[in-house]
GROMACS .gro file of C-alpha atoms in nm:
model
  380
    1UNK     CA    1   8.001  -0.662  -1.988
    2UNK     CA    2   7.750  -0.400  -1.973
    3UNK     CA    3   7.587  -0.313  -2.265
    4UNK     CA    4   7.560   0.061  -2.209
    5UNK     CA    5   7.347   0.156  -2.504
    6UNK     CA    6   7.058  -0.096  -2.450
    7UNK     CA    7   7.062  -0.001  -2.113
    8UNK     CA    8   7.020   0.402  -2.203
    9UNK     CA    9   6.769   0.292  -2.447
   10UNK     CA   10   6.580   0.123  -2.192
   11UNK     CA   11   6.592   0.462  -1.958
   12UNK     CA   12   6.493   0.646  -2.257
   13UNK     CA   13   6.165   0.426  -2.348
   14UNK     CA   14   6.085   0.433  -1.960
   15UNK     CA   15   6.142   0.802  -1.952
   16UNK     CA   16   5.891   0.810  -2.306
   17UNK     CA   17   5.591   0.617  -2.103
   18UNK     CA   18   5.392   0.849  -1.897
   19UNK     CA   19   5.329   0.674  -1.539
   20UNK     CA   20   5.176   0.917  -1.339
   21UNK     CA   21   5.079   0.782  -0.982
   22UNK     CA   22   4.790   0.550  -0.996
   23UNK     CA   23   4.866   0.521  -1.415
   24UNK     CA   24   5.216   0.348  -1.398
   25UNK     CA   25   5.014   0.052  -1.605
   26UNK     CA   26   5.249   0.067  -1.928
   27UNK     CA   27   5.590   0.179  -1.764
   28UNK     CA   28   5.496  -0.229  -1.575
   29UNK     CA   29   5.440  -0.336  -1.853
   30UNK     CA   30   5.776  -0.226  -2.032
   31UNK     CA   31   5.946  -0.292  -1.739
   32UNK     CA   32   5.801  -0.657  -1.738
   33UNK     CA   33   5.883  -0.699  -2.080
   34UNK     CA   34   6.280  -0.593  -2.032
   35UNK     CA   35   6.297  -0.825  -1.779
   36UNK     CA   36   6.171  -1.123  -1.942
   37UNK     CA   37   6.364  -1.018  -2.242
   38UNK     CA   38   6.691  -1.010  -1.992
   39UNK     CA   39   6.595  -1.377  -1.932
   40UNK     CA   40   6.488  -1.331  -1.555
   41UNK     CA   41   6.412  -1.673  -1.396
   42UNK     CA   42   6.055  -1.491  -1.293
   43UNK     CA   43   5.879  -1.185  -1.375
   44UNK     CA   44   5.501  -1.066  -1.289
   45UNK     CA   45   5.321  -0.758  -1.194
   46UNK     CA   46   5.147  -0.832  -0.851
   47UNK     CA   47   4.773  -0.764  -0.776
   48UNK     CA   48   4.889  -0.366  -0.675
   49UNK     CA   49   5.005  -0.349  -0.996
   50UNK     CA   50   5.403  -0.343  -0.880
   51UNK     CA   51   5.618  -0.530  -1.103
   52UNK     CA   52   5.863  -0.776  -0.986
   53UNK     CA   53   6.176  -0.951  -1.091
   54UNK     CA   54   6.374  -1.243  -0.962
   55UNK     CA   55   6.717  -1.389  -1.066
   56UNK     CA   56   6.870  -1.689  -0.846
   57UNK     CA   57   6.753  -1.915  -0.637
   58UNK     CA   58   7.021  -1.887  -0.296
   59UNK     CA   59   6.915  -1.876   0.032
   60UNK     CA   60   7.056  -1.473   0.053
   61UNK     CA   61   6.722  -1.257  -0.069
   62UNK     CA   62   6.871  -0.888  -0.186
   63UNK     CA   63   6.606  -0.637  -0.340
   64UNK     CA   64   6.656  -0.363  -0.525
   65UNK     CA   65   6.326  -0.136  -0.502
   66UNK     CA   66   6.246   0.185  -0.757
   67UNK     CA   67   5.895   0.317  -0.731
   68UNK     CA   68   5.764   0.372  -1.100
   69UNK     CA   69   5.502   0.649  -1.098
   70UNK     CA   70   5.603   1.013  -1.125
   71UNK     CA   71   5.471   1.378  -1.027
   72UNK     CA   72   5.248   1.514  -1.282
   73UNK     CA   73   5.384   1.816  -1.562
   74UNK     CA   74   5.177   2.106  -1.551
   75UNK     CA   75   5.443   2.340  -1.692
   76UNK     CA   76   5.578   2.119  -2.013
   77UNK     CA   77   5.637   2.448  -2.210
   78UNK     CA   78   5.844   2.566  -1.949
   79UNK     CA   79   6.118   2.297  -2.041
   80UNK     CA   80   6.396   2.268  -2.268
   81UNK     CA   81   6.295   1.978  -2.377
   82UNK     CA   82   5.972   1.833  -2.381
   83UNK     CA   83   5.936   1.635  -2.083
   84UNK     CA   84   5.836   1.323  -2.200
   85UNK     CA   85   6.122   1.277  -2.540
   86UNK     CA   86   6.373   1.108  -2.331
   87UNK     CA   87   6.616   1.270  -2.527
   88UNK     CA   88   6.980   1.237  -2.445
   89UNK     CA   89   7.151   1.580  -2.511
   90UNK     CA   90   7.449   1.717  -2.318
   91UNK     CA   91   7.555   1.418  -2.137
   92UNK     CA   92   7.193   1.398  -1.964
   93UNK     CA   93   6.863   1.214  -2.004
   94UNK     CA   94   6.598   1.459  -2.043
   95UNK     CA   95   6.239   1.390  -1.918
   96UNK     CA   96   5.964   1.371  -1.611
   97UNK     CA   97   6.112   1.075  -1.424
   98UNK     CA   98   6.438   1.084  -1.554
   99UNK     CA   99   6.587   1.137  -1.175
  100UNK     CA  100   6.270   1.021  -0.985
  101UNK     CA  101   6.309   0.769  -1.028
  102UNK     CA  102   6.331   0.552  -1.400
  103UNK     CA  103   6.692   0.592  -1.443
  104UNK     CA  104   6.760   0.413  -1.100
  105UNK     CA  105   6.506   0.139  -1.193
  106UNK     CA  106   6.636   0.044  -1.545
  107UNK     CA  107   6.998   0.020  -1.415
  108UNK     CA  108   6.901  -0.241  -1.127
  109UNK     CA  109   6.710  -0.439  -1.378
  110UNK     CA  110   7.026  -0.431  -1.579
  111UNK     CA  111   7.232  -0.491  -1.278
  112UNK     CA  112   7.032  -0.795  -1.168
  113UNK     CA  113   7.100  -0.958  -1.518
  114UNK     CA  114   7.468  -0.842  -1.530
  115UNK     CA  115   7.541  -1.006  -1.215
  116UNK     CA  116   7.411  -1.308  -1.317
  117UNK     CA  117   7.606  -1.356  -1.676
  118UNK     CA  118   7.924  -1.210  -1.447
  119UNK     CA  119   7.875  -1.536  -1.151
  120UNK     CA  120   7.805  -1.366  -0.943
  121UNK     CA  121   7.455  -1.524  -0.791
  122UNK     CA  122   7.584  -1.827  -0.601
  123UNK     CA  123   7.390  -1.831  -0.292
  124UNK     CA  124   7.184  -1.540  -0.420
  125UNK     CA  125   6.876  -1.429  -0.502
  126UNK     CA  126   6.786  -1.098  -0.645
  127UNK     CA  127   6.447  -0.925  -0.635
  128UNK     CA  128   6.394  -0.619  -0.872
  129UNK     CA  129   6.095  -0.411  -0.747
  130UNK     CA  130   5.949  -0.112  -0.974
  131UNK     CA  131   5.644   0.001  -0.718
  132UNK     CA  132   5.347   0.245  -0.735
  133UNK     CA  133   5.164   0.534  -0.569
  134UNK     CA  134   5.499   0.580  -0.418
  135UNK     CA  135   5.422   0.939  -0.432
  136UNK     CA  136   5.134   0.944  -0.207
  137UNK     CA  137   5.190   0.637  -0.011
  138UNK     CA  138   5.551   0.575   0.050
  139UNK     CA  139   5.609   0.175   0.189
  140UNK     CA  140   5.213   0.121   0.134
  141UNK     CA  141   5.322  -0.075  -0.238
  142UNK     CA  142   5.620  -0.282  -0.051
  143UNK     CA  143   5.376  -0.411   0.267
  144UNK     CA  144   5.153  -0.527  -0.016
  145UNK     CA  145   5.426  -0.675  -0.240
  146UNK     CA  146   5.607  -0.849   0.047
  147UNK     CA  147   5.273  -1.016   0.233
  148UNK     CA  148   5.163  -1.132  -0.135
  149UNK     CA  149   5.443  -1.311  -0.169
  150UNK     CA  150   5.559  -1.385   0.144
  151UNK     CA  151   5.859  -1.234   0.152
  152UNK     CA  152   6.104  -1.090   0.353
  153UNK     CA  153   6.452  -0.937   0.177
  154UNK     CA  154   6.805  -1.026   0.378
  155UNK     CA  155   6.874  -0.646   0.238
  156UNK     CA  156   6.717  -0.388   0.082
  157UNK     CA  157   6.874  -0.145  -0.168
  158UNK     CA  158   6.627   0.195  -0.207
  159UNK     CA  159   6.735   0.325  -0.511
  160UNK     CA  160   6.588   0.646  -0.517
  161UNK     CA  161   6.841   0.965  -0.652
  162UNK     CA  162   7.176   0.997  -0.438
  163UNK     CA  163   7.459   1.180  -0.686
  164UNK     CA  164   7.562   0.811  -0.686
  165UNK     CA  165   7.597   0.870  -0.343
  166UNK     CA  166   7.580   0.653  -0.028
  167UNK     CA  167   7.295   0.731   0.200
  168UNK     CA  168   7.262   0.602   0.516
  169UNK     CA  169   6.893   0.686   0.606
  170UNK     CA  170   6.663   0.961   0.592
  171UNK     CA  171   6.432   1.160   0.821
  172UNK     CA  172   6.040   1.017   0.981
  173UNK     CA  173   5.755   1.165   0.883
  174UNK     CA  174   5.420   1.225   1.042
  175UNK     CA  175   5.112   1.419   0.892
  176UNK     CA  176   4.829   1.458   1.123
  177UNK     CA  177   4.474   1.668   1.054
  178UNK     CA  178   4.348   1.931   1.323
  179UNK     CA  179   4.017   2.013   1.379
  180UNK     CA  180   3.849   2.309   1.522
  181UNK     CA  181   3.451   2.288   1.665
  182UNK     CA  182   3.219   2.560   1.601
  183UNK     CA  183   2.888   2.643   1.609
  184UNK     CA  184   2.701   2.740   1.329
  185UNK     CA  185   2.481   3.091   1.370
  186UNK     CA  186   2.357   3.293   1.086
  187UNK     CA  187   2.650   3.606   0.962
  188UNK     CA  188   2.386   3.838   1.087
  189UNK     CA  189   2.433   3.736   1.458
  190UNK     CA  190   2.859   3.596   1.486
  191UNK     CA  191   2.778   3.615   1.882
  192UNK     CA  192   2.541   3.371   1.867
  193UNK     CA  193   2.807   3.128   1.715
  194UNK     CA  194   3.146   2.965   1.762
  195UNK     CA  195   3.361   3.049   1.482
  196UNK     CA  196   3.612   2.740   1.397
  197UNK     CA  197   3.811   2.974   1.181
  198UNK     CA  198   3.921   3.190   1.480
  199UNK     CA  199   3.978   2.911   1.708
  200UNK     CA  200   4.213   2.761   1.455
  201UNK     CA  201   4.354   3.154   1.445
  202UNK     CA  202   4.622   3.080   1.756
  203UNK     CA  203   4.664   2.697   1.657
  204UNK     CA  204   4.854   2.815   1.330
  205UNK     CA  205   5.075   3.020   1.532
  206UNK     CA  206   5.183   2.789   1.752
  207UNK     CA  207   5.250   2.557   1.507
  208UNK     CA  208   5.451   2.848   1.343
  209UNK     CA  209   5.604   2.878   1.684
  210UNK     CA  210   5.663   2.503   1.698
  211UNK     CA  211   5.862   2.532   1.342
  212UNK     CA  212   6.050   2.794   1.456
  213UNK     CA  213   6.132   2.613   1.775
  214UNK     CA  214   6.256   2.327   1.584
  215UNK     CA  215   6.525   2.497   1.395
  216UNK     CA  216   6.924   2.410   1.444
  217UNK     CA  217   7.155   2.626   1.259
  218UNK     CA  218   7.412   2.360   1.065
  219UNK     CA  219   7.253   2.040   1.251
  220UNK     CA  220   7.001   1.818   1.135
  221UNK     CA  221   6.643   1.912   1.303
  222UNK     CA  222   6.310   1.826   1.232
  223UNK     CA  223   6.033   2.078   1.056
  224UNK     CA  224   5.635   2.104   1.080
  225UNK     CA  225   5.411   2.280   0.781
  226UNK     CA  226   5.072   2.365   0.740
  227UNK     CA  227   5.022   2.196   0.431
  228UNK     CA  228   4.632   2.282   0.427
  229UNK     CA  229   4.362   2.457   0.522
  230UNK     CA  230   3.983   2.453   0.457
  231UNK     CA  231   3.633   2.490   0.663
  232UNK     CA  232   3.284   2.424   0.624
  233UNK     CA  233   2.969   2.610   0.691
  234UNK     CA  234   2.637   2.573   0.587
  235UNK     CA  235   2.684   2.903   0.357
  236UNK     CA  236   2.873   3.211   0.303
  237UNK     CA  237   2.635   3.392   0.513
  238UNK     CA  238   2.717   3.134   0.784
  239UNK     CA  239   2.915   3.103   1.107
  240UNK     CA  240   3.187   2.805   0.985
  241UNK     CA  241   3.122   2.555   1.220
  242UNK     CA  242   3.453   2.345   1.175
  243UNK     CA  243   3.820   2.441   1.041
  244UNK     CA  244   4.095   2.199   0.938
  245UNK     CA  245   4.461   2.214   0.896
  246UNK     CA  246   4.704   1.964   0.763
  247UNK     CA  247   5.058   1.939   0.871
  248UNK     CA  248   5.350   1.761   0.783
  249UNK     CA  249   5.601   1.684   1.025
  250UNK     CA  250   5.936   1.553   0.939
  251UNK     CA  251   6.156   1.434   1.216
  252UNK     CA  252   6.519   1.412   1.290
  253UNK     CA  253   6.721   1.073   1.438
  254UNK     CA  254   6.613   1.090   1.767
  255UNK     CA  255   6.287   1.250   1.747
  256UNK     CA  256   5.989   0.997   1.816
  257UNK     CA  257   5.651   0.973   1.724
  258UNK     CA  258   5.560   0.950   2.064
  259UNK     CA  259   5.723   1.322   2.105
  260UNK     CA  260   5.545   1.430   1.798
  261UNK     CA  261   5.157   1.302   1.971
  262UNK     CA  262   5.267   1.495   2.274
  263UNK     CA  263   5.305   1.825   2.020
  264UNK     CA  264   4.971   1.792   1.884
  265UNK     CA  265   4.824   1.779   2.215
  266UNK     CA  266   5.013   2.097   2.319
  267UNK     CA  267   4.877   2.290   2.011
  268UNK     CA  268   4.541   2.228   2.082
  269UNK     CA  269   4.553   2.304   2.439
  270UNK     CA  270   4.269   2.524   2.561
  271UNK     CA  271   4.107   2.534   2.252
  272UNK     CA  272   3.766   2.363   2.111
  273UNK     CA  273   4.017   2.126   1.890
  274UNK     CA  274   4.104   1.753   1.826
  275UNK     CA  275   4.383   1.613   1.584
  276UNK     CA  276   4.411   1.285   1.388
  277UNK     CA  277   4.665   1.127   1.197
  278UNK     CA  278   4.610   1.226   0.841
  279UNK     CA  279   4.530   0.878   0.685
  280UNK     CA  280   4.522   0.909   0.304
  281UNK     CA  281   4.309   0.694   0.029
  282UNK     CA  282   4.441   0.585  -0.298
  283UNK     CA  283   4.349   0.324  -0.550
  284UNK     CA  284   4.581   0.183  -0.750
  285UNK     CA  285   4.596   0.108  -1.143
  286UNK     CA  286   4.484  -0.207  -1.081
  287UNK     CA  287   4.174  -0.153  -0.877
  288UNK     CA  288   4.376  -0.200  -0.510
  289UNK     CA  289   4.306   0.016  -0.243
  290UNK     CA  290   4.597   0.156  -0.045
  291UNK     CA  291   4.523   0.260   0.274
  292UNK     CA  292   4.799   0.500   0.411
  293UNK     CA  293   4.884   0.545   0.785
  294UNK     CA  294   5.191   0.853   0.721
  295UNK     CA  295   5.367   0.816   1.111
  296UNK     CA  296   5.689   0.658   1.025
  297UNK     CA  297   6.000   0.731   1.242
  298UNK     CA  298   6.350   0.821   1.132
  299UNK     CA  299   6.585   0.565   1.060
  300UNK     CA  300   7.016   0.512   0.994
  301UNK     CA  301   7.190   0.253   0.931
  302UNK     CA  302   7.546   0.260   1.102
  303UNK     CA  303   7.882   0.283   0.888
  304UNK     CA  304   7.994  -0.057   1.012
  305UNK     CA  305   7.706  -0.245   0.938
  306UNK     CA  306   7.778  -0.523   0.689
  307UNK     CA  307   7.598  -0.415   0.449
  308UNK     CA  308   7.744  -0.029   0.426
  309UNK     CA  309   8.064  -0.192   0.435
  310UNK     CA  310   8.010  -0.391   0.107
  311UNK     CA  311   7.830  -0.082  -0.067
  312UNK     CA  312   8.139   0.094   0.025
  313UNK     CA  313   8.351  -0.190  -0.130
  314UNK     CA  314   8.137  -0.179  -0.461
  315UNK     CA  315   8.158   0.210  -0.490
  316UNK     CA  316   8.532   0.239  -0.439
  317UNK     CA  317   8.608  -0.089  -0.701
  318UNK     CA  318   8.348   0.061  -0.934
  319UNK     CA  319   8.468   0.423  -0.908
  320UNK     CA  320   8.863   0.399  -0.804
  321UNK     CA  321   8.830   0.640  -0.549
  322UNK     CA  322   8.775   0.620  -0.164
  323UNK     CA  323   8.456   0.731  -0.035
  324UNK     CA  324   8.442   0.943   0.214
  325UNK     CA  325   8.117   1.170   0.193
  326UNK     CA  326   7.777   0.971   0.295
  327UNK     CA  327   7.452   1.127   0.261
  328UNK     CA  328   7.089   1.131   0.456
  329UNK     CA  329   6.750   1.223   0.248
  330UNK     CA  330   6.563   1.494   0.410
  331UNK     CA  331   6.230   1.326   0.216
  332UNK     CA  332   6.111   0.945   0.293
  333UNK     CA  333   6.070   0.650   0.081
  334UNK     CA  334   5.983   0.335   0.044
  335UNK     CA  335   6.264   0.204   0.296
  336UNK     CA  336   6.015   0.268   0.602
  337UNK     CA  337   5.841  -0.071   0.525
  338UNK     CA  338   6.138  -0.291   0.536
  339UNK     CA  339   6.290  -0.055   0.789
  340UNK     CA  340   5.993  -0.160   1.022
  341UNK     CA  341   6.021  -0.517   0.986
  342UNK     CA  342   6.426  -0.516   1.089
  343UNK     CA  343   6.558  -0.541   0.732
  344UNK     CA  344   6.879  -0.357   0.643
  345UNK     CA  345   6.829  -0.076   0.438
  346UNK     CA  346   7.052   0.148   0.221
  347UNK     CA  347   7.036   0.387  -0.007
  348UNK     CA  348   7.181   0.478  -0.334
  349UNK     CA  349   7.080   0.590  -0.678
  350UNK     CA  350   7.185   0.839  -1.012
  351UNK     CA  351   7.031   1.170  -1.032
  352UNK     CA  352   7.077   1.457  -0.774
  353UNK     CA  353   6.772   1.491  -0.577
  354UNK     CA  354   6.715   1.859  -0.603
  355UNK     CA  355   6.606   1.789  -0.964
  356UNK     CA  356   6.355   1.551  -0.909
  357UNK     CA  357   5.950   1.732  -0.964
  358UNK     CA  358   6.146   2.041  -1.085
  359UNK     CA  359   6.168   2.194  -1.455
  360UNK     CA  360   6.366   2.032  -1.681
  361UNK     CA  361   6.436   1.719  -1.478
  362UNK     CA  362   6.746   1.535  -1.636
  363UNK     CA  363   6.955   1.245  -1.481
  364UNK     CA  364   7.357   1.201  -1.588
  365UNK     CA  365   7.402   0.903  -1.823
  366UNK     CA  366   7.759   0.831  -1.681
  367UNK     CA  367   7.591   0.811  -1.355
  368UNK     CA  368   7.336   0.583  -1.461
  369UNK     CA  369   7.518   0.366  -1.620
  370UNK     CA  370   7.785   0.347  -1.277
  371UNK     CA  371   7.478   0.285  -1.058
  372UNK     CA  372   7.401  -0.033  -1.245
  373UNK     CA  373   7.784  -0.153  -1.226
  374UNK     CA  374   7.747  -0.027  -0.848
  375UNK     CA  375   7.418  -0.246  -0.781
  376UNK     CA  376   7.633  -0.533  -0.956
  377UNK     CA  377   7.922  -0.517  -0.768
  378UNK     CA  378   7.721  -0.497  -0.472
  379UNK     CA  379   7.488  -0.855  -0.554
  380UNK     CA  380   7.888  -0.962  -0.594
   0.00000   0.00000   0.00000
């Protein structure tokens, strides 16, 4: 049976240790520590600095995967209560992390180690994943984790928040960098310059144009922001002789990233402009660079795939009720690494979304504690 109130006090103590991304050191650490005390048959924290779990031994690999760092808390007096107590009050679990994503994480360690005392491992094994810099470098941690140890999941569960809902995918993402070419000339004599700034004048309204475009009223449809802007000239008495935006693109099933190059080539047209793809740089806790390529495509998994069919089966005999409603993320996640390589993916997780980064970030305990019976029934 599950023991409900270790299992809370585990979410609270993970909810308690600050893991901001690139400083998710001690929540491993904890996390490592539950798991050996759960009696997994291995636990380690790679050289990333993700910490791993295994239970079983079969030939079927399943992994549950929860990234461990957090958004920062810049507003804690803002919040009813402090955002780092892990108090329970209200039938919640108060605290930074609460819904993205700690709660998730604790119940599939929980879940792992259920399913085990329960039988239900034969011709299983079951890999627990807490991950970092998920924040900044979504799939980055799980290409690391999987070539390290040479492995390659049957299935993947991403457990990131759902309302204990299905989801069967969620949109692609692409962030790019454009660049505008000046030429430098003193602010006493513009005509004698280029100025980057007004070349990249008409770029940001096409790209406004290109948002716009876009938009479906009540149907899914991608989005493009201008997520950053800066130049650079020699002085503020200077011509700037290059400007810079950064955009994020998120795409809809059945966009491409092939139809988002062929955008960025149509926003710079006619103008003294390139664009990149907007690779990002992160070290992690443990000294590992990450080195972050952000053009992933959109991805779904269909209803009648084997492995939505026996999430649906764990849901209903874990809940009594029929599902019915599915859901799709509008934000990515880790999934796009083991979406790449061909392995199933699917979604589900306790907390409702909307909360997570926002004041006063709490995660139901019922629903926690039914996402760790759902992981269960799932291994099952």
């Amino acid at each position: 049976m599950l023991d409900n109130e270790k299992l809370l006090d585990f979410a609270q103590k993970a909810v308690q240790t600050v893991s901001f991304t690139n400083e998710e050191g001690p929540l491993a650490s904890l996390v490592l520590e539950e798991m050996k005390a759960l009696g997994f048959d291995e636990a380690f924290i790679d050289s990333t600095g993700n910490v791993v779990g295994r239970i079983g031994n079969g030939p079927v690999v399943i992994q549950f995967d929860s990234h461990m760092d957090t958004v920062e808390v810049h507003d804690a007096e803002d919040w009813t209560h402090p955002p780092f107590s892990g108090v329970v009050a209200d039938g919640y679990l108060w605290g930074r992390g609460s819904v993205d994503m700690k709660s998730a994480l604790c119940a599939s360690v929980y879940a792992a180690a259920l399913a085990r005392d329960l039988g239900y491992l034969e011709g299983k094994t079951v890999y627990v994943t807490g991950t970092v810099c998920e924040e900044y470098c979504d799939g980055e941690n799980l290409k690391h984790l999987y070539a390290e140890l040479s492995l390659r999941p049957d299935f993947c569960v991403i457990c990131e928040p759902s309302d204990n809902l299905i989801v069967l995918g969620h949109k692609g993402k692409a962030q790019m960098r454009i660049k505008t070419h000046g030429v430098s000339a003193h602010g006493s004599a513009p005509e004698k310059g280029v100025n980057a700034v007004y070349e990249m004048a008409e770029i940001i309204s096409r790209v406004d144009a290109l948002n716009k475009s876009l938009f479906k009223t009540d149907e899914a449809h991608g989005t493009v922001v201008l997520s950053d802007i800066s130049s650079v000239s020699v002085s503020l008495n200077a011509v700037p002789s290059e400007c810079s935006i950064y955009l994020d693109r998120r795409l809809a099933v059945g966009e491409t990233l092939e139809q988002v190059a062929s955008e960025m080539e149509g926003l710079i047209a006619g103008k003294r402009a390139s664009w990149e793809v907007g690779t990002l740089y992160h070290t992690t806790w443990t000294g590992k660079p990450l080195v972050y390529e952000p053009m992933h495509n959109p991805w779904k998994i269909e209803k009648d795939h084997s492995l939505t069919q026996a999430m649906i089966r764990a849901v209903e005999t874990v809940s009594g009720t029929v599902v019915e409603k599915f859901d799709f993320w509008d934000f990515g996640t880790n999934a796009i690494t083991p979406v790449a390589m061909g392995i199933p993916c699917i979604g589900f997780g306790p907390g409702e979304y909307k909360l997570a980064h926002m004041v006063n970030e709490r995660c139901a305990v019922k629903q926690i504690e039914e996402a760790c019976l759902v992981y269960c029934e799932l291994i099952k």
